[in-house]
Tab-separated table of C-alpha atoms and ligand atoms in Angstrom:
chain	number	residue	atom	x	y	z
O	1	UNK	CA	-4.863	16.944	40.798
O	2	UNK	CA	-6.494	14.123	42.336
O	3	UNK	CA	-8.432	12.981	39.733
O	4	UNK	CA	-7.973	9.283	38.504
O	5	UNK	CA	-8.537	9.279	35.025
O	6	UNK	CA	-6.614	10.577	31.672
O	7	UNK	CA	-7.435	14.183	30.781
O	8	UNK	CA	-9.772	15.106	28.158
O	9	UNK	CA	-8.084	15.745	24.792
O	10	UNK	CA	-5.630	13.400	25.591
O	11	UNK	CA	-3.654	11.880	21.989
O	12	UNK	CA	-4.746	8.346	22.444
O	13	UNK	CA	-3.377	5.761	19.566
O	14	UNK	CA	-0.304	4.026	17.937
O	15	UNK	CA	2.650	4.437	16.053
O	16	UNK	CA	3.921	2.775	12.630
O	17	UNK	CA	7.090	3.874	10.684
O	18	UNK	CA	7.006	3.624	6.475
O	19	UNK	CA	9.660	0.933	6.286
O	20	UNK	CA	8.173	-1.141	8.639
O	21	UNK	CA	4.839	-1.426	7.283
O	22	UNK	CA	4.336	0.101	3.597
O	23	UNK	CA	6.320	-2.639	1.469
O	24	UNK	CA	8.402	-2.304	-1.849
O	25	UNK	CA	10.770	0.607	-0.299
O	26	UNK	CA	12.927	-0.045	-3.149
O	27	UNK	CA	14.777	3.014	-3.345
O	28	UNK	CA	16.358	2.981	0.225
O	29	UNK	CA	19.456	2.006	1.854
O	30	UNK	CA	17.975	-0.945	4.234
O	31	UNK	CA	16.119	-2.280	1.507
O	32	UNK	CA	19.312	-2.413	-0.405
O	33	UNK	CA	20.928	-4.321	2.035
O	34	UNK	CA	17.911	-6.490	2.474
O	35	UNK	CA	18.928	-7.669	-1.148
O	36	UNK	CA	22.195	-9.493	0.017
O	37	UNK	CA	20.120	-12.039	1.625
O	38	UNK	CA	22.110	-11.571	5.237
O	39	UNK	CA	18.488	-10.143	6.953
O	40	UNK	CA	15.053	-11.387	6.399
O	41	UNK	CA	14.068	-8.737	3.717
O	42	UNK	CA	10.747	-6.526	4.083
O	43	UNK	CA	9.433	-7.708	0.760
O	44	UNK	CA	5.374	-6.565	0.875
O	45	UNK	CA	5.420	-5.739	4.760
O	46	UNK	CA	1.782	-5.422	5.716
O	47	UNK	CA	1.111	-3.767	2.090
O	48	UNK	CA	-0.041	-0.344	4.009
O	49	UNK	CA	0.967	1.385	1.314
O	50	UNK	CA	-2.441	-0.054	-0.606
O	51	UNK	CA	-3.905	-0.984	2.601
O	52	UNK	CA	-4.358	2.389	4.664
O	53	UNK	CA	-7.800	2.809	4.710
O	54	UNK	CA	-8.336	-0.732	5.906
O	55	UNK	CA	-5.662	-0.277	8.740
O	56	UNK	CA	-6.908	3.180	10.247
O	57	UNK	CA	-10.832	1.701	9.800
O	58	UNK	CA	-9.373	-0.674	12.836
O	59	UNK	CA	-7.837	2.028	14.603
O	60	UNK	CA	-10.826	3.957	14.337
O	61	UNK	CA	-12.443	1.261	15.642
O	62	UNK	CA	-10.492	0.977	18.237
O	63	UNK	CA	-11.022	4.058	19.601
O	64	UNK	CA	-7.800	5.932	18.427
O	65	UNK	CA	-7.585	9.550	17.914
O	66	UNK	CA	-4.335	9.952	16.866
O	67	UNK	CA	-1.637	8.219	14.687
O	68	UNK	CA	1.780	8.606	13.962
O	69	UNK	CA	3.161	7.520	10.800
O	70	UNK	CA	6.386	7.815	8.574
O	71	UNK	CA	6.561	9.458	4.890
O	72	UNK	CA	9.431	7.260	3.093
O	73	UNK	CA	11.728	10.013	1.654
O	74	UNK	CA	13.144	7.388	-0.998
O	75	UNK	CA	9.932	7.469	-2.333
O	76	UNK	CA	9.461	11.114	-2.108
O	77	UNK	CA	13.196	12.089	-3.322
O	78	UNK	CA	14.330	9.438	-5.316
O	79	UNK	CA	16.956	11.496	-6.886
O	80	UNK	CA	18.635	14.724	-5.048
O	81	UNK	CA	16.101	17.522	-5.648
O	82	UNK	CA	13.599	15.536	-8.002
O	83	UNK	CA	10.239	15.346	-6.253
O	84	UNK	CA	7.692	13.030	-6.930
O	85	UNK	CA	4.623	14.895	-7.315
O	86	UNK	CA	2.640	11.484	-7.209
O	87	UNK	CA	4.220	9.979	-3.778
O	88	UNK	CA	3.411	13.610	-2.482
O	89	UNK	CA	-0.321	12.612	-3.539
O	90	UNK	CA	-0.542	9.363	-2.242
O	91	UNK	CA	0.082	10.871	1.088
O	92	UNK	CA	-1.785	13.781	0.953
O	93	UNK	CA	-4.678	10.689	0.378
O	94	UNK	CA	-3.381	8.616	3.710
O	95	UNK	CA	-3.565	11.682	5.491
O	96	UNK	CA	-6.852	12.767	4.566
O	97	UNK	CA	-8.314	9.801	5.492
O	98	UNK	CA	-7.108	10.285	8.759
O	99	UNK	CA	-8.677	13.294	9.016
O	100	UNK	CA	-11.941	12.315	7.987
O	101	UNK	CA	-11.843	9.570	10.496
O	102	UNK	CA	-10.998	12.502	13.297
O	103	UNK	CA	-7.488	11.003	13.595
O	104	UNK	CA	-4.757	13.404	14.349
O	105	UNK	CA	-1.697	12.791	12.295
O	106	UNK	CA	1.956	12.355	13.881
O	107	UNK	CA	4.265	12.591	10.570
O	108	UNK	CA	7.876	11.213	11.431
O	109	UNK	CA	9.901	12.503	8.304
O	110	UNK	CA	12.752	10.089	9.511
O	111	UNK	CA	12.418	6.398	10.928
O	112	UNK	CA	16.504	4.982	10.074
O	113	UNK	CA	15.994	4.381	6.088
O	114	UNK	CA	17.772	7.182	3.775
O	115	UNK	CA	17.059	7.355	0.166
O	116	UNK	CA	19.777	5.544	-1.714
O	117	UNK	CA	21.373	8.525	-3.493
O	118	UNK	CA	22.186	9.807	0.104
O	119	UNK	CA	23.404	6.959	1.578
O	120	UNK	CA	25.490	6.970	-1.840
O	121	UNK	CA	27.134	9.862	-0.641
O	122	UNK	CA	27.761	8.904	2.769
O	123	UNK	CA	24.620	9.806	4.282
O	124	UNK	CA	24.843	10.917	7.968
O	125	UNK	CA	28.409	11.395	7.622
O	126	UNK	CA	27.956	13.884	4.457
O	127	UNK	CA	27.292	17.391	5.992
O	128	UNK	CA	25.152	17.783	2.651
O	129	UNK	CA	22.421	15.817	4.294
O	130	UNK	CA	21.675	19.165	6.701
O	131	UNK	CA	20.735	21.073	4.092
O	132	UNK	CA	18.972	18.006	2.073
O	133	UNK	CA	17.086	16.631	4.989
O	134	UNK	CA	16.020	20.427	6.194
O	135	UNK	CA	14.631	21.088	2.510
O	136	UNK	CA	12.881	18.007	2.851
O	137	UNK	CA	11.219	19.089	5.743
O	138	UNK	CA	10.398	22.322	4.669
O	139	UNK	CA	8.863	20.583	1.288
O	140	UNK	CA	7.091	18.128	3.968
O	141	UNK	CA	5.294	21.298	5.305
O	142	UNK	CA	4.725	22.743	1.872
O	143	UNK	CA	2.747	20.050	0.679
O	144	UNK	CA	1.334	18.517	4.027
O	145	UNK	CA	1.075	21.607	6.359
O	146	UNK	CA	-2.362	22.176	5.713
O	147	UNK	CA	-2.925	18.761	7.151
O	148	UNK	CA	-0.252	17.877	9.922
O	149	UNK	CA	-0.102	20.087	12.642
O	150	UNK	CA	2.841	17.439	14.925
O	151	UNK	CA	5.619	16.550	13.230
O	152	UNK	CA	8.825	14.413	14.186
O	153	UNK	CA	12.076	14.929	12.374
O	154	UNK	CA	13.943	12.385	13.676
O	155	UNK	CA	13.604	9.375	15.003
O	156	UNK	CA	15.754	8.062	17.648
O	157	UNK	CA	18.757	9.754	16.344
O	158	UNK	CA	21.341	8.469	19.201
O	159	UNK	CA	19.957	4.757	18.635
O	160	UNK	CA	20.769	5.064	14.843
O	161	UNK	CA	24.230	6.447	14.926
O	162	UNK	CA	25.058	3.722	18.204
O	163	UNK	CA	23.641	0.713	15.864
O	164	UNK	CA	24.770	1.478	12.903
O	165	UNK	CA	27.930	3.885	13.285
O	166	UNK	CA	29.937	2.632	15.970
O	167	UNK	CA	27.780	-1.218	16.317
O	168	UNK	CA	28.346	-1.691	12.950
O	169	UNK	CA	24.773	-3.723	12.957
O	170	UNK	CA	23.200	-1.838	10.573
O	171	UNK	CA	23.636	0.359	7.395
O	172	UNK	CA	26.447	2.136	6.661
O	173	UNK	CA	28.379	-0.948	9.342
O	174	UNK	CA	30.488	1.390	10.573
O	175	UNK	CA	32.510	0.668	13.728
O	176	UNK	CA	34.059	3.954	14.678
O	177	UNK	CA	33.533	6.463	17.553
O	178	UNK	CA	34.400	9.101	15.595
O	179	UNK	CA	31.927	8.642	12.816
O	180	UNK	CA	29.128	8.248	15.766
O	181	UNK	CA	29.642	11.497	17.268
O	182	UNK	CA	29.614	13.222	13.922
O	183	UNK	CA	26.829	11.340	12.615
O	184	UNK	CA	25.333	12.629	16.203
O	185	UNK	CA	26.097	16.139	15.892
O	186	UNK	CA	24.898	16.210	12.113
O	187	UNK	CA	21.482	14.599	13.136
O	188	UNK	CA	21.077	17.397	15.600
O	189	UNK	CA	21.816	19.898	13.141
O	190	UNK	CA	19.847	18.765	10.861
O	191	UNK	CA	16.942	18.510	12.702
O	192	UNK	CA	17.895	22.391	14.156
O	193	UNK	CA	17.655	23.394	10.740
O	194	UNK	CA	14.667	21.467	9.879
O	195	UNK	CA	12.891	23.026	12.675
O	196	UNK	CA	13.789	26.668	11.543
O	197	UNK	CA	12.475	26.134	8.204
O	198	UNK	CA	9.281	24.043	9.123
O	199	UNK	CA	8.584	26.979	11.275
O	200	UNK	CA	9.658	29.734	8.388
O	201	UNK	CA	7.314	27.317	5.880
O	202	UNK	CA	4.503	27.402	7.966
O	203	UNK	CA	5.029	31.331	8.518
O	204	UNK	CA	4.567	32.337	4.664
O	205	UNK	CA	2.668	29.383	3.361
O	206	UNK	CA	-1.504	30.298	3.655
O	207	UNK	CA	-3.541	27.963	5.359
O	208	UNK	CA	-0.701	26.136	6.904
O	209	UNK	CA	-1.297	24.850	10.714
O	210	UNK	CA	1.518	26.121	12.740
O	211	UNK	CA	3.170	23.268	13.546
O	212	UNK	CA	4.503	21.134	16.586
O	213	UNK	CA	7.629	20.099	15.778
O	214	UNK	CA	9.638	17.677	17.949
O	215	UNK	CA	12.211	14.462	17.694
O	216	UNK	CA	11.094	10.863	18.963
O	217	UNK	CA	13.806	10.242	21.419
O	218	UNK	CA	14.604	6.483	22.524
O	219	UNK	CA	14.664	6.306	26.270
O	220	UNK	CA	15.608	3.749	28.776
O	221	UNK	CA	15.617	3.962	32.540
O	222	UNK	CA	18.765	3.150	34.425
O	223	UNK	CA	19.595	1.076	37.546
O	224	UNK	CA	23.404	0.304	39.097
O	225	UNK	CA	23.705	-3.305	38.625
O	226	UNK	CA	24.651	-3.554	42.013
O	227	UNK	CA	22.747	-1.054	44.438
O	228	UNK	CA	25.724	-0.995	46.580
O	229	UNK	CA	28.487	-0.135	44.443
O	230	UNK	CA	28.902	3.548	44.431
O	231	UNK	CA	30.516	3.373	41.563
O	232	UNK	CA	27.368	1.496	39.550
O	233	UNK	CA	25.342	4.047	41.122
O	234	UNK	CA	27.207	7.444	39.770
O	235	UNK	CA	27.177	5.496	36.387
O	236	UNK	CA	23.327	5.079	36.564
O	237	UNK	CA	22.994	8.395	37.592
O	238	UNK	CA	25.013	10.111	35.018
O	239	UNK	CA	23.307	7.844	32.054
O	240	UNK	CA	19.443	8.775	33.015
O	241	UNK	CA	20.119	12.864	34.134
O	242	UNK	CA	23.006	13.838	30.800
O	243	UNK	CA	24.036	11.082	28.965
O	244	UNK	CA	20.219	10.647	28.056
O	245	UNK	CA	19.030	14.278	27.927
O	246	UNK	CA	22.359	15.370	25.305
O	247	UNK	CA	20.289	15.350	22.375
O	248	UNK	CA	17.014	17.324	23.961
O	249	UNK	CA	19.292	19.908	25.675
O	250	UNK	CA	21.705	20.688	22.890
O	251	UNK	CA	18.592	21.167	20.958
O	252	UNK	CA	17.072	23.556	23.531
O	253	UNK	CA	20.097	25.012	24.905
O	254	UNK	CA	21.610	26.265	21.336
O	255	UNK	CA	24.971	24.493	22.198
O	256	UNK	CA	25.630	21.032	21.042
O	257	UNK	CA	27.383	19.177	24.092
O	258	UNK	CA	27.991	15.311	23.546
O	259	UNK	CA	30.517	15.049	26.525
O	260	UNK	CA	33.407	15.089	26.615
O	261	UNK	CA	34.069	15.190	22.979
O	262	UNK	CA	31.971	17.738	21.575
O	263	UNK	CA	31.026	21.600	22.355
O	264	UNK	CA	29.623	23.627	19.131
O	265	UNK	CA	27.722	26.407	18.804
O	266	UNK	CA	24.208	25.951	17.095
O	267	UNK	CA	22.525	28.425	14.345
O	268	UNK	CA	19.412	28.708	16.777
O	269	UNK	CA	18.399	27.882	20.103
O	270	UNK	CA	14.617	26.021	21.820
O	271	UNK	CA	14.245	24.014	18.640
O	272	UNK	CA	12.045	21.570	20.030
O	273	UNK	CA	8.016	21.970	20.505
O	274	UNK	CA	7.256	18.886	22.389
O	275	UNK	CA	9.476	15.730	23.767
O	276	UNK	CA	8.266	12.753	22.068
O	277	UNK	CA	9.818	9.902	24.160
O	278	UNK	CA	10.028	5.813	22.844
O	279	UNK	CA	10.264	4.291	26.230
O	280	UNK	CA	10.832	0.201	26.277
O	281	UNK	CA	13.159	-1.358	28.814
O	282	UNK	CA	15.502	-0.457	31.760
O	283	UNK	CA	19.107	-1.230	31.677
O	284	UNK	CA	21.438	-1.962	34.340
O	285	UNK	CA	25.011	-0.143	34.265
O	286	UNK	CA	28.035	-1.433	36.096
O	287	UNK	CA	31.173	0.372	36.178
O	288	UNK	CA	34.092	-1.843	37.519
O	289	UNK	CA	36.781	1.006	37.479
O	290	UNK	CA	35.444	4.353	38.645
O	291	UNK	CA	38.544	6.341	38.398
O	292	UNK	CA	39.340	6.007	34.468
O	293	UNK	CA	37.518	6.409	30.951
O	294	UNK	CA	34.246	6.724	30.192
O	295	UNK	CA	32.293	7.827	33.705
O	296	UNK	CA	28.794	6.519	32.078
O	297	UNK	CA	30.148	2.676	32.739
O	298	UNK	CA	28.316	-0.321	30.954
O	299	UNK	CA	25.298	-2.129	30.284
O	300	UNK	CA	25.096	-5.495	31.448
O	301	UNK	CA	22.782	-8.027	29.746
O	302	UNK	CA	20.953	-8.162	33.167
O	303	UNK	CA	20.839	-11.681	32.379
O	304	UNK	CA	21.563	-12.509	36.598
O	305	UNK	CA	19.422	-9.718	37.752
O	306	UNK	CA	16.742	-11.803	40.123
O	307	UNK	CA	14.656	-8.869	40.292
O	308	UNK	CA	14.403	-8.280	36.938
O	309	UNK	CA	11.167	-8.192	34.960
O	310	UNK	CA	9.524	-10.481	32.114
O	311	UNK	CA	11.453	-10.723	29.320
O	312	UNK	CA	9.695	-10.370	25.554
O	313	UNK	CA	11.363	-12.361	22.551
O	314	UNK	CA	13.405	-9.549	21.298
O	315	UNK	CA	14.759	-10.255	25.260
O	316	UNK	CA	13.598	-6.466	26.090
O	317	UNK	CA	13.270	-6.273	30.385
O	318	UNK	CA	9.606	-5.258	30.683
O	319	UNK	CA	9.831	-3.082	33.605
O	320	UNK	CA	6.542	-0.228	33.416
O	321	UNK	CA	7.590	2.045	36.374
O	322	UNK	CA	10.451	3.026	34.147
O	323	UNK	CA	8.051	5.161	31.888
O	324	UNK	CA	7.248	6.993	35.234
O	325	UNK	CA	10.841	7.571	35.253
O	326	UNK	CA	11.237	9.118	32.073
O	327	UNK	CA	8.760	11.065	31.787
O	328	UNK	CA	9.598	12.867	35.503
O	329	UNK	CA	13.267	12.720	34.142
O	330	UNK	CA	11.900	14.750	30.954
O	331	UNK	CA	9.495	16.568	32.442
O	332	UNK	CA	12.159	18.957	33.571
O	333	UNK	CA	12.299	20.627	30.255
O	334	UNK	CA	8.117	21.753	31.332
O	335	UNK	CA	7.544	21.085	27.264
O	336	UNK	CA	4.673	18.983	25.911
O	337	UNK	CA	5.905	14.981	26.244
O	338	UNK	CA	3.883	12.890	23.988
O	339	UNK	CA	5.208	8.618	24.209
O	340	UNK	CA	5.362	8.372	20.764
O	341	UNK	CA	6.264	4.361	21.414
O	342	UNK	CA	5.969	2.267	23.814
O	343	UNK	CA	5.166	-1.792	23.250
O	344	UNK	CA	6.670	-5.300	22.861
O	345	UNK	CA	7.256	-8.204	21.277
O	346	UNK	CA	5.116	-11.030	22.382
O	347	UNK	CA	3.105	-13.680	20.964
O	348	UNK	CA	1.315	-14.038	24.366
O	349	UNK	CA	-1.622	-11.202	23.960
O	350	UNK	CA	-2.601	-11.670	28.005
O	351	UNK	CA	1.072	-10.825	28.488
O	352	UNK	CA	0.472	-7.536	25.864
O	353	UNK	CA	-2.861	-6.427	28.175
O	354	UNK	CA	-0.505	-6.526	31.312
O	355	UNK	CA	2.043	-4.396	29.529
O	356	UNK	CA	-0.706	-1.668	28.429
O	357	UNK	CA	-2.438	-1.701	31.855
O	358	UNK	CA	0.996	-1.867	33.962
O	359	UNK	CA	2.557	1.326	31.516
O	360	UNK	CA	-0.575	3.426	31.969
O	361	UNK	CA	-0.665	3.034	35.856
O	362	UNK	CA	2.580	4.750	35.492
O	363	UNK	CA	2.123	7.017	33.001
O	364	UNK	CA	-1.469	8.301	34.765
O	365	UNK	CA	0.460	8.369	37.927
O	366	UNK	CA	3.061	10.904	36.876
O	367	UNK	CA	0.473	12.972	34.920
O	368	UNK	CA	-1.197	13.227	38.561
O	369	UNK	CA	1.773	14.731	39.989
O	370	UNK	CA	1.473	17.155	37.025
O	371	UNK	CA	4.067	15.689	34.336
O	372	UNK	CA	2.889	17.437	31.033
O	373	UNK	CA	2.035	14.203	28.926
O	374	UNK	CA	0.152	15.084	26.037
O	375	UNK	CA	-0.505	11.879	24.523
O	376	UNK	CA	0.839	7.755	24.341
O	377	UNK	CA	1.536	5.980	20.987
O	378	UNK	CA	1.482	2.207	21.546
O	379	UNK	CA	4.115	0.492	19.131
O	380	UNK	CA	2.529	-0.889	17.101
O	381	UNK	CA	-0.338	-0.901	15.429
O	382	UNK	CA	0.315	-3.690	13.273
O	383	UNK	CA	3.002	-6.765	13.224
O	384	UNK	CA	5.646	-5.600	11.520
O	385	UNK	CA	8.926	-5.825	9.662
O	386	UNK	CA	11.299	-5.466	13.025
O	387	UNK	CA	14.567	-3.845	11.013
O	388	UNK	CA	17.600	-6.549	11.179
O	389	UNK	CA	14.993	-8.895	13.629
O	390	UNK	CA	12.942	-9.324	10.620
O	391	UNK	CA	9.166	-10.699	10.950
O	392	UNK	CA	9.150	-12.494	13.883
O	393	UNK	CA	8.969	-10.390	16.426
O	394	UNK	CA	5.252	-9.751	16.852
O	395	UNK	CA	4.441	-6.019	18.032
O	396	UNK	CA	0.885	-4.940	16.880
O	397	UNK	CA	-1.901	-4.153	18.578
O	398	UNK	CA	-3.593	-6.006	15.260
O	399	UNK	CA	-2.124	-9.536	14.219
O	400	UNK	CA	-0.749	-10.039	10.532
O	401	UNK	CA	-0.845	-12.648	8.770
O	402	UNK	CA	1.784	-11.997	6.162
O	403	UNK	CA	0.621	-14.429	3.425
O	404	UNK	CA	-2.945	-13.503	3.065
O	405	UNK	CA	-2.767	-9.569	4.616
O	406	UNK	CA	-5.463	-10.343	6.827
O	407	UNK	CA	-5.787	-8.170	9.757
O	408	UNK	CA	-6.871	-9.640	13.062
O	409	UNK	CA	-7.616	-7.836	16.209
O	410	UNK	CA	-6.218	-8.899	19.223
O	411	UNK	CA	-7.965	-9.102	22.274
O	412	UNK	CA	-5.402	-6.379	24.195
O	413	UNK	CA	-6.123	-3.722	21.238
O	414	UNK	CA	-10.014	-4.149	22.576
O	415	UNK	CA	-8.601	-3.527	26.226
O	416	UNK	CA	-6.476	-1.121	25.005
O	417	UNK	CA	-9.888	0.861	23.514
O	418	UNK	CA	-11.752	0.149	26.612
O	419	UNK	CA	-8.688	2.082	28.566
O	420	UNK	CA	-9.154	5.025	25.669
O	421	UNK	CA	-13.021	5.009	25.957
O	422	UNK	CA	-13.421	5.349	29.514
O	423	UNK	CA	-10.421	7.548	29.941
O	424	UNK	CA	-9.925	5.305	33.629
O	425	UNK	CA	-7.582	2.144	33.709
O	426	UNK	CA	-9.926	-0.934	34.074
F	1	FCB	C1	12.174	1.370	18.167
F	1	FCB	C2	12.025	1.812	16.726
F	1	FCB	C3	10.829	1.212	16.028
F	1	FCB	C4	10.615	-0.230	16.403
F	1	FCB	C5	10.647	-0.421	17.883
F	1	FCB	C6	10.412	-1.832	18.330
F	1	FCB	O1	13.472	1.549	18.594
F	1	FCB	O2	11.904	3.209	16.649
F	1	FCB	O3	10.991	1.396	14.652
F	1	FCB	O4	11.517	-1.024	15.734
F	1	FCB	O5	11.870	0.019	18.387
């Protein structure tokens, strides 16, 4: 292909998650924590919840075709098994507009929050939550099916049980390895499960679109810190080719294999319809003693790299020829790759337009040499809440001011349109 523009078709728009953006989450476990006054809580976020129709009236504007959002499962299950007919309405309404704007929906049934009664019972670490989170997903495709045709299960399952299971940064605080490679292995079956019954919904319910069901994986790209220490180098290697693929291959392969601690069998194999990918930063890995423990080495801060890229305030390495590195990485699996995220935090919008145009050089490059890239989600499309970061980290593609709601378009999210208009990077 020699062709220099995106292909036709091609799922152009941005990504939000419910948390982040709805407001008044008040039946989940982060907003629960937000109530102890340690993080900035999310209070009204950008009131999405009420303001939907004036939020995907920009995007249409803007030229988007597509847009992923969450459905808050607090709101949908506030107690085990009790659904709320009404939140099932209210986003049977967001979705609809959608359509009738000609914006394809991306419904993430899981962006970090749980609904308080789960995280009651020990959430992740509860082997209950398979069989709740699965009938969730089944109910999601009940109700929304009709609708939603791609649908994420998880997001960035690895990044949740690292942050908050063995980190200990956010909900349930938990500083243990052992309760991060469960909480692992249960996301993974969860969403194996999910998949199977999605699938099995969409089989017997009428009128249902057969869905696309995937996980948004976080990805990095890795360097050695030092390009000539072997050592750095097999630890670099290691992270981007199995460390990084665990999740997506135990979910293909049928076998869940986080080395070298676990090895189970799975219920079903190829549960995964598409990659999505959340691609932000590269990290450098050192490893100062190549003989012993854990052959994946470290991350340094990459605070002495020279080389190294801009940094944006959340101190994220913007560095765009890593997407091209992902997605060749991931391309190996030959399934659908969509960049469900992709963004940063600035408050310098000439600094955001560089970051757009810089990431889709890359990404159009490896589409040229035939990676199968579906579509690319810029995060976000709004300023959000930012999780423990709070509101000052400044991510949309469309300013917020939080006091008075009002939207403002910055002048990337116009350049951003131009790119989706023409199909061609200007
Ligand atoms: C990703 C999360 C998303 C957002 C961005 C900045 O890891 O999935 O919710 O916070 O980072």
């Amino acid at each position: 292909m020699t062709m220099n523009r995106f292909p036709d078709n091609f799922l152009w728009g941005a990504s939000t998650s419910s948390h982040q953006v709805e407001g008044d989450n008040l039946y989940n476990n982060w907003w629960e924590w937000e109530k102890s006054g340690q993080i900035e809580p999310s209070g009204k976020a950008c009131d999405h919840y009420h303001r939907f129709k004036e939020d995907f009236r920009i995007a249409k504007e803007l030229g988007h075709n597509t847009h992923r959002l969450g459905i808050e499962w607090s709101r949908l299950e506030k107690d085990e098994g009790v659904w709320d007919p009404k939140e099932w309405d209210h986003y049977k309404e967001v979705i609809d507009e959608l359509i009738r704007l000609k914006i394809e929906p991306i419904v993430t049934l899981n962006h970090f929050t749980l609904p308080l009664w789960l995280a009651g019972k020990g959430g992740w670490e509860n082997d209950d939550i398979i069989r709740s989170f699965s009938e969730f997903a089944k109910k999601a495709v009940q109700e929304l099916g009709s609708r939603v045709r791609y649908w994420i299960t998880i997001n960035e399952p690895l990044m949740l049980a690292f942050i908050a299971y063995f980190q200990g940064k956010w909900p349930p605080f938990k500083r243990d390895l052992d309760s991060m490679l469960y909480v692992t292995n249960n996301m993974l079956k969860a969403h194996v499960e999910a998949y199977q019954k999605m699938h099995e919904a969409s089989n017997t319910g009428s009128g249902i679109r057969a869905p696309e069901v995937g996980i948004a994986k976080a990805v990095a790209t890795f360097h050695p810190c030092s390009k000539y220490s072997i050592s750095d180098r097999i630890s670099a290697f290691l992270r981007a080719n199995f460390k990084d693929h665990s999740f997506i291959r135990s979910a293909l392969s049928g076998r869940s294999r986080f080395f070298p601690y676990i090895n189970e069998k799975l219920p079903f194999k190829r549960s995964l319809d598409f990659i999505g990918l959340n691609y932000y930063y590269r990290e450098f890995v050192h490893h100062k003693n190549p003989v012993l423990k854990n052959p994946f080495g470290w991350i340094c801060s990459g605070a002495h790299h020279r080389d190294a890229g801009k940094r944006t305030t959340v101190g994220w390495e913007i560095y765009p020829a890593g997407l091209y590195e992902v997605v060749r990485s991931f391309s190996r699996y030959r399934l659908p790759i969509i960049i469900t995220e992709n963004g940063l935090s600035t408050r310098d919008d000439t600094l955001r337009r560089e970051f757009i145009k810089e990431h889709l050089v890359y990404l159009l490059r490896a589409i040229k040499e035939g990676a199968p890239v579906r579509g690319y989600l810029h995060w976000s499309l709004l300023d959000n809440f930012e999780w423990s970061e709070g509101y000052d980290p400044r991510f949309g593609l469309v300013h917020v001011d939080y006091k008075s709601q009002k939207r403002t378009i910055r002048e990337s999210a116009r350049y951003y349109a131009s790119i989706i208009r023409s199909g061609q990077i200007q």
